[in-house]
Amino acid sequence: MTNTENILAPGTIGRRRAAPLPEQPPQLWKSVTPKKAYDVIIVGGGGHGLATAYYLAKNHGLNNIAVIEKGWLAGGNTARNTTIIRSNYLWDESAAIYEHSLKLWETLEEDLGYEMFFSQRGVLTLAHSVSDVRSKRRNFFANALNGIDSEWLTPEEVKKLVPIINISPDVRYPVHGATYQPRGGIAKHDWVAWGYAKAASDLGVDIIQGTEVTGFDIRNNKVHGVQTSRGSIAADKVGLVAAGHSSILANLAGFSIPIQSRPLQALVSPLLEQVLNTVVMSGAVHVYVSQAHKGELVMGAGTDAFNSYAQRGGFHVIEHQLAAALELFPIFSRAQVLRTWGGIVDIAPDASPIIGLTPVENLFINTGWGTGGFKATPGSGWVMAYTMANGTPHALNQPFALERFLTGHLIDEHGAAGVAH
Amino acid sequence: MLHIPCPHCGLRNETEFHYGAEAGVAYPDPNALTDIEWAKFLHIRANPKGWLAERWVHFAGCGRWFNLWRNTITHEIGPAYLPFTQQPKAPDNIGKEDSKA
């Protein structure tokens, strides 16, 4: 690589090779043997669980915390998503919590002292039909009322922003317009998890991998600890942050949650020159695509129709997604699919998260992020930490309590977000 | 893609079907339920890791609903059966430990 090439910033379109990633330090977090007891145990070592532990230590002064992970750190949905970050949700409750998260993203690298390639390259959400235009414009106006940066773009303005997009009117899914959130973008998901893990570990959080929670010590409807594949560990408070496996854990603790676990797939191309420096999403045709730092096209597909824990999905879902992607971006026809994978997402009836208290005292839950959890990582951890430290939800997550399924006050983001949540 | 045995049409591709989640959830008398019981009926469906008896409708074929045992870890297909008939036993060779979760 020449010096001239090095000057170009990441994300700049041009003939250049991608900048190299910084070297990793040899060890980011300490290896520990579980203690007999903790003040707080977080079950689930993904982005949300690590962020919860970090904010418990940093914002609430707790220093006897463990994160217990069945597999390896951030090996679930944190490693399997398409890293899109935005906050332009329809409903006030969603807009508030995702915007809080986006604001945390904007200072996260400084806060954690760890680079994670957070790139506010903007997120486009395309509209393909008259009704699509109406609902996206409604979304755009709702965002304006909530003070969230959002713009409405005509097809020509979309083309100006993304030169490789096909805005021909005579295709199956023509582009009729788009909402655009300039502050949206992407980040490098592994680095986000490592950043939180390092910062949490530096604050004294024990990160315990390869340890499965197999039960809970519940007496008089109050949790006193967990049983694990490495023995019992006592805890004053326990938080379940296990995404697709939340139903299993809730059942072990003796209650049910309105969650269905489904495979959600994504794929990448080999490393290509930079052709796309905006995130493009289309709920109607089940496409969302960005070009990552190193040059691979990262695309997300839809969820499979059925419940599954298999971390793989049907190939017809990928085919459907690629067919629509090729029509939008004819240039992609010469790219190859390098790899596809699936993650198990936790979907609530209203496609909104469930964050807060459970029927068991001192047992808290954070689940239901479904197909859109990555962008919420900082905000989710922040409100979960507040809720666990204070024993009562923050105003931001109060509307997302389990009780909403009893009161009927659902936060229906299905229609607002489409599949690309 | 799953190959699903429709009891009326035989083995067909998954794309001919729509999914209907947990099978055998009877419609209750709303007036006889507490708010909590009603919320459970509306929103809670089984989400086990292992065998699940679930509903499918063959929308691109006979258009009829039926029930099917399917394993949510292996995607293995078990017996299909008609609604309001005797439910066959869950195939118990795989995913047994969590089948009641």
Short mmCIF file of N, CA and C in Angstrom, two decimals, chain A residues 43 70 212-216 218 226-227 240-262 307-310 344-347 360 363-368, chain B residues 44-52 71-73 95-101:
data_model
loop_
_atom_site.label_atom_id
_atom_site.label_comp_id
_atom_site.label_asym_id
_atom_site.label_seq_id
_atom_site.Cartn_x
_atom_site.Cartn_y
_atom_site.Cartn_z
N VAL A 43 -26.59 -13.36 32.65
CA VAL A 43 -26.57 -14.60 31.88
C VAL A 43 -26.60 -14.24 30.40
N LYS A 70 -22.60 -19.33 27.88
CA LYS A 70 -22.60 -20.76 27.58
C LYS A 70 -21.53 -21.13 26.55
N GLU A 212 -22.53 -23.01 31.14
CA GLU A 212 -23.97 -22.94 30.86
C GLU A 212 -24.77 -22.79 32.15
N VAL A 213 -25.73 -21.90 32.15
CA VAL A 213 -26.66 -21.80 33.27
C VAL A 213 -27.74 -22.86 33.07
N THR A 214 -27.85 -23.76 34.06
CA THR A 214 -28.76 -24.90 33.92
C THR A 214 -29.97 -24.79 34.85
N GLY A 215 -29.97 -23.78 35.71
CA GLY A 215 -31.10 -23.63 36.63
C GLY A 215 -30.91 -22.42 37.50
N PHE A 216 -31.93 -22.14 38.31
CA PHE A 216 -31.88 -20.97 39.18
C PHE A 216 -32.20 -21.40 40.61
N ILE A 218 -34.17 -20.37 43.33
CA ILE A 218 -35.28 -19.47 43.62
C ILE A 218 -35.99 -19.95 44.88
N VAL A 226 -27.54 -18.93 40.61
CA VAL A 226 -27.76 -19.78 39.44
C VAL A 226 -27.02 -21.10 39.61
N GLN A 227 -27.57 -22.14 38.98
CA GLN A 227 -26.82 -23.38 38.85
C GLN A 227 -26.18 -23.38 37.47
N LEU A 240 -31.19 -11.86 32.75
CA LEU A 240 -31.19 -12.77 31.62
C LEU A 240 -31.06 -11.95 30.34
N VAL A 241 -29.96 -12.12 29.64
CA VAL A 241 -29.72 -11.35 28.41
C VAL A 241 -29.27 -12.36 27.34
N ALA A 242 -30.19 -13.25 26.96
CA ALA A 242 -29.79 -14.43 26.19
C ALA A 242 -30.47 -14.53 24.83
N ALA A 243 -31.05 -13.44 24.34
CA ALA A 243 -31.63 -13.39 22.99
C ALA A 243 -32.48 -14.63 22.68
N GLY A 244 -32.09 -15.40 21.67
CA GLY A 244 -32.90 -16.52 21.20
C GLY A 244 -33.12 -17.62 22.21
N HIS A 245 -32.30 -17.65 23.27
CA HIS A 245 -32.47 -18.69 24.28
C HIS A 245 -33.21 -18.20 25.51
N SER A 246 -33.82 -17.03 25.43
CA SER A 246 -34.50 -16.46 26.59
C SER A 246 -35.67 -17.31 27.07
N SER A 247 -36.41 -17.90 26.14
CA SER A 247 -37.56 -18.72 26.54
C SER A 247 -37.12 -19.89 27.41
N ILE A 248 -35.99 -20.51 27.02
CA ILE A 248 -35.48 -21.67 27.75
C ILE A 248 -35.14 -21.26 29.18
N LEU A 249 -34.44 -20.12 29.32
CA LEU A 249 -34.04 -19.65 30.65
C LEU A 249 -35.25 -19.25 31.48
N ALA A 250 -36.20 -18.55 30.84
CA ALA A 250 -37.41 -18.14 31.58
C ALA A 250 -38.15 -19.37 32.09
N ASN A 251 -38.24 -20.40 31.26
CA ASN A 251 -38.93 -21.63 31.69
C ASN A 251 -38.20 -22.28 32.86
N LEU A 252 -36.86 -22.23 32.83
CA LEU A 252 -36.08 -22.79 33.96
C LEU A 252 -36.38 -22.02 35.24
N ALA A 253 -36.70 -20.73 35.09
CA ALA A 253 -37.00 -19.90 36.26
C ALA A 253 -38.49 -19.94 36.61
N GLY A 254 -39.26 -20.70 35.82
CA GLY A 254 -40.65 -20.93 36.20
C GLY A 254 -41.67 -19.96 35.64
N PHE A 255 -41.32 -19.20 34.62
CA PHE A 255 -42.32 -18.35 33.98
C PHE A 255 -42.18 -18.41 32.45
N SER A 256 -43.23 -17.93 31.78
CA SER A 256 -43.25 -17.96 30.32
C SER A 256 -43.13 -16.54 29.78
N ILE A 257 -42.51 -16.42 28.62
CA ILE A 257 -42.42 -15.10 27.97
C ILE A 257 -42.96 -15.22 26.54
N PRO A 258 -43.53 -14.15 26.02
CA PRO A 258 -44.09 -14.20 24.66
C PRO A 258 -43.02 -14.02 23.59
N ILE A 259 -42.15 -14.99 23.48
CA ILE A 259 -41.04 -14.93 22.53
C ILE A 259 -41.06 -16.19 21.66
N GLN A 260 -40.82 -15.99 20.36
CA GLN A 260 -40.62 -17.10 19.45
C GLN A 260 -39.22 -16.94 18.85
N SER A 261 -38.48 -18.04 18.79
CA SER A 261 -37.09 -18.00 18.31
C SER A 261 -37.02 -18.45 16.86
N ARG A 262 -36.48 -17.62 16.02
CA ARG A 262 -36.44 -17.89 14.57
C ARG A 262 -35.04 -17.66 14.01
N ASN A 307 -40.10 -21.68 13.98
CA ASN A 307 -39.24 -21.65 15.17
C ASN A 307 -38.05 -22.58 14.97
N SER A 308 -36.89 -22.13 15.40
CA SER A 308 -35.71 -22.97 15.27
C SER A 308 -34.60 -22.47 16.18
N TYR A 309 -33.76 -23.40 16.60
CA TYR A 309 -32.55 -23.06 17.36
C TYR A 309 -31.30 -23.50 16.60
N ALA A 310 -31.45 -23.77 15.30
CA ALA A 310 -30.39 -24.44 14.54
C ALA A 310 -29.31 -23.50 14.02
N ILE A 344 -30.10 -16.97 15.83
CA ILE A 344 -31.44 -17.24 16.35
C ILE A 344 -31.96 -15.98 17.04
N VAL A 345 -32.97 -15.36 16.43
CA VAL A 345 -33.47 -14.10 16.97
C VAL A 345 -34.75 -14.34 17.77
N ASP A 346 -34.93 -13.48 18.75
CA ASP A 346 -36.02 -13.58 19.73
C ASP A 346 -37.09 -12.57 19.38
N ILE A 347 -38.23 -13.05 18.90
CA ILE A 347 -39.24 -12.14 18.37
C ILE A 347 -40.46 -12.12 19.29
N VAL A 360 -40.29 -13.15 39.03
CA VAL A 360 -39.40 -13.57 40.12
C VAL A 360 -38.62 -12.36 40.63
N LEU A 363 -34.89 -11.01 39.65
CA LEU A 363 -34.53 -11.62 38.36
C LEU A 363 -35.06 -10.69 37.27
N PHE A 364 -34.17 -10.26 36.40
CA PHE A 364 -34.51 -9.28 35.37
C PHE A 364 -34.31 -9.90 33.99
N ILE A 365 -35.01 -9.34 33.01
CA ILE A 365 -34.89 -9.91 31.67
C ILE A 365 -34.72 -8.81 30.63
N ASN A 366 -33.97 -9.13 29.60
CA ASN A 366 -33.76 -8.23 28.48
C ASN A 366 -33.73 -9.10 27.23
N THR A 367 -34.83 -9.08 26.47
CA THR A 367 -34.95 -9.98 25.33
C THR A 367 -35.86 -9.34 24.28
N GLY A 368 -36.15 -10.08 23.23
CA GLY A 368 -37.12 -9.61 22.24
C GLY A 368 -36.58 -8.58 21.26
N ILE B 44 -48.67 -16.02 24.52
CA ILE B 44 -47.64 -17.00 24.86
C ILE B 44 -47.84 -18.27 24.02
N ARG B 45 -46.81 -18.65 23.30
CA ARG B 45 -46.81 -19.91 22.57
C ARG B 45 -45.53 -20.66 22.90
N ALA B 46 -45.62 -22.00 22.83
CA ALA B 46 -44.45 -22.82 23.15
C ALA B 46 -43.29 -22.46 22.24
N ASN B 47 -42.08 -22.47 22.82
CA ASN B 47 -40.88 -22.12 22.05
C ASN B 47 -39.75 -23.06 22.47
N PRO B 48 -40.01 -24.38 22.39
CA PRO B 48 -39.04 -25.34 22.95
C PRO B 48 -37.83 -25.53 22.06
N LYS B 49 -36.77 -26.01 22.72
CA LYS B 49 -35.58 -26.44 21.99
C LYS B 49 -35.72 -27.95 21.88
N GLY B 50 -36.14 -28.43 20.73
CA GLY B 50 -36.42 -29.86 20.59
C GLY B 50 -37.70 -30.05 19.78
N TRP B 51 -38.46 -31.07 20.13
CA TRP B 51 -39.68 -31.36 19.36
C TRP B 51 -40.80 -30.39 19.70
N LEU B 52 -41.47 -29.92 18.65
CA LEU B 52 -42.57 -28.98 18.81
C LEU B 52 -43.72 -29.43 17.90
N ASN B 71 -38.59 -30.94 14.80
CA ASN B 71 -37.56 -30.70 15.80
C ASN B 71 -36.88 -29.35 15.53
N THR B 72 -36.88 -28.48 16.54
CA THR B 72 -36.36 -27.11 16.32
C THR B 72 -34.85 -27.03 16.42
N ILE B 73 -34.17 -28.15 16.77
CA ILE B 73 -32.70 -28.15 16.76
C ILE B 73 -32.19 -28.74 15.45
N GLY B 95 -33.23 -34.27 21.09
CA GLY B 95 -33.74 -33.05 21.73
C GLY B 95 -34.66 -33.35 22.88
N LYS B 96 -34.54 -34.57 23.44
CA LYS B 96 -35.49 -35.02 24.44
C LYS B 96 -35.46 -34.14 25.70
N GLU B 97 -34.25 -33.70 26.07
CA GLU B 97 -34.09 -33.03 27.36
C GLU B 97 -34.90 -31.75 27.46
N ASP B 98 -35.17 -31.11 26.32
CA ASP B 98 -35.81 -29.80 26.38
C ASP B 98 -37.22 -29.81 25.79
N SER B 99 -37.72 -31.00 25.43
CA SER B 99 -38.94 -31.02 24.63
C SER B 99 -40.15 -30.45 25.37
N LYS B 100 -40.04 -30.32 26.69
CA LYS B 100 -41.20 -29.77 27.41
C LYS B 100 -40.97 -28.29 27.75
N ALA B 101 -39.85 -27.74 27.28
CA ALA B 101 -39.51 -26.35 27.65
C ALA B 101 -40.51 -25.37 27.07
#
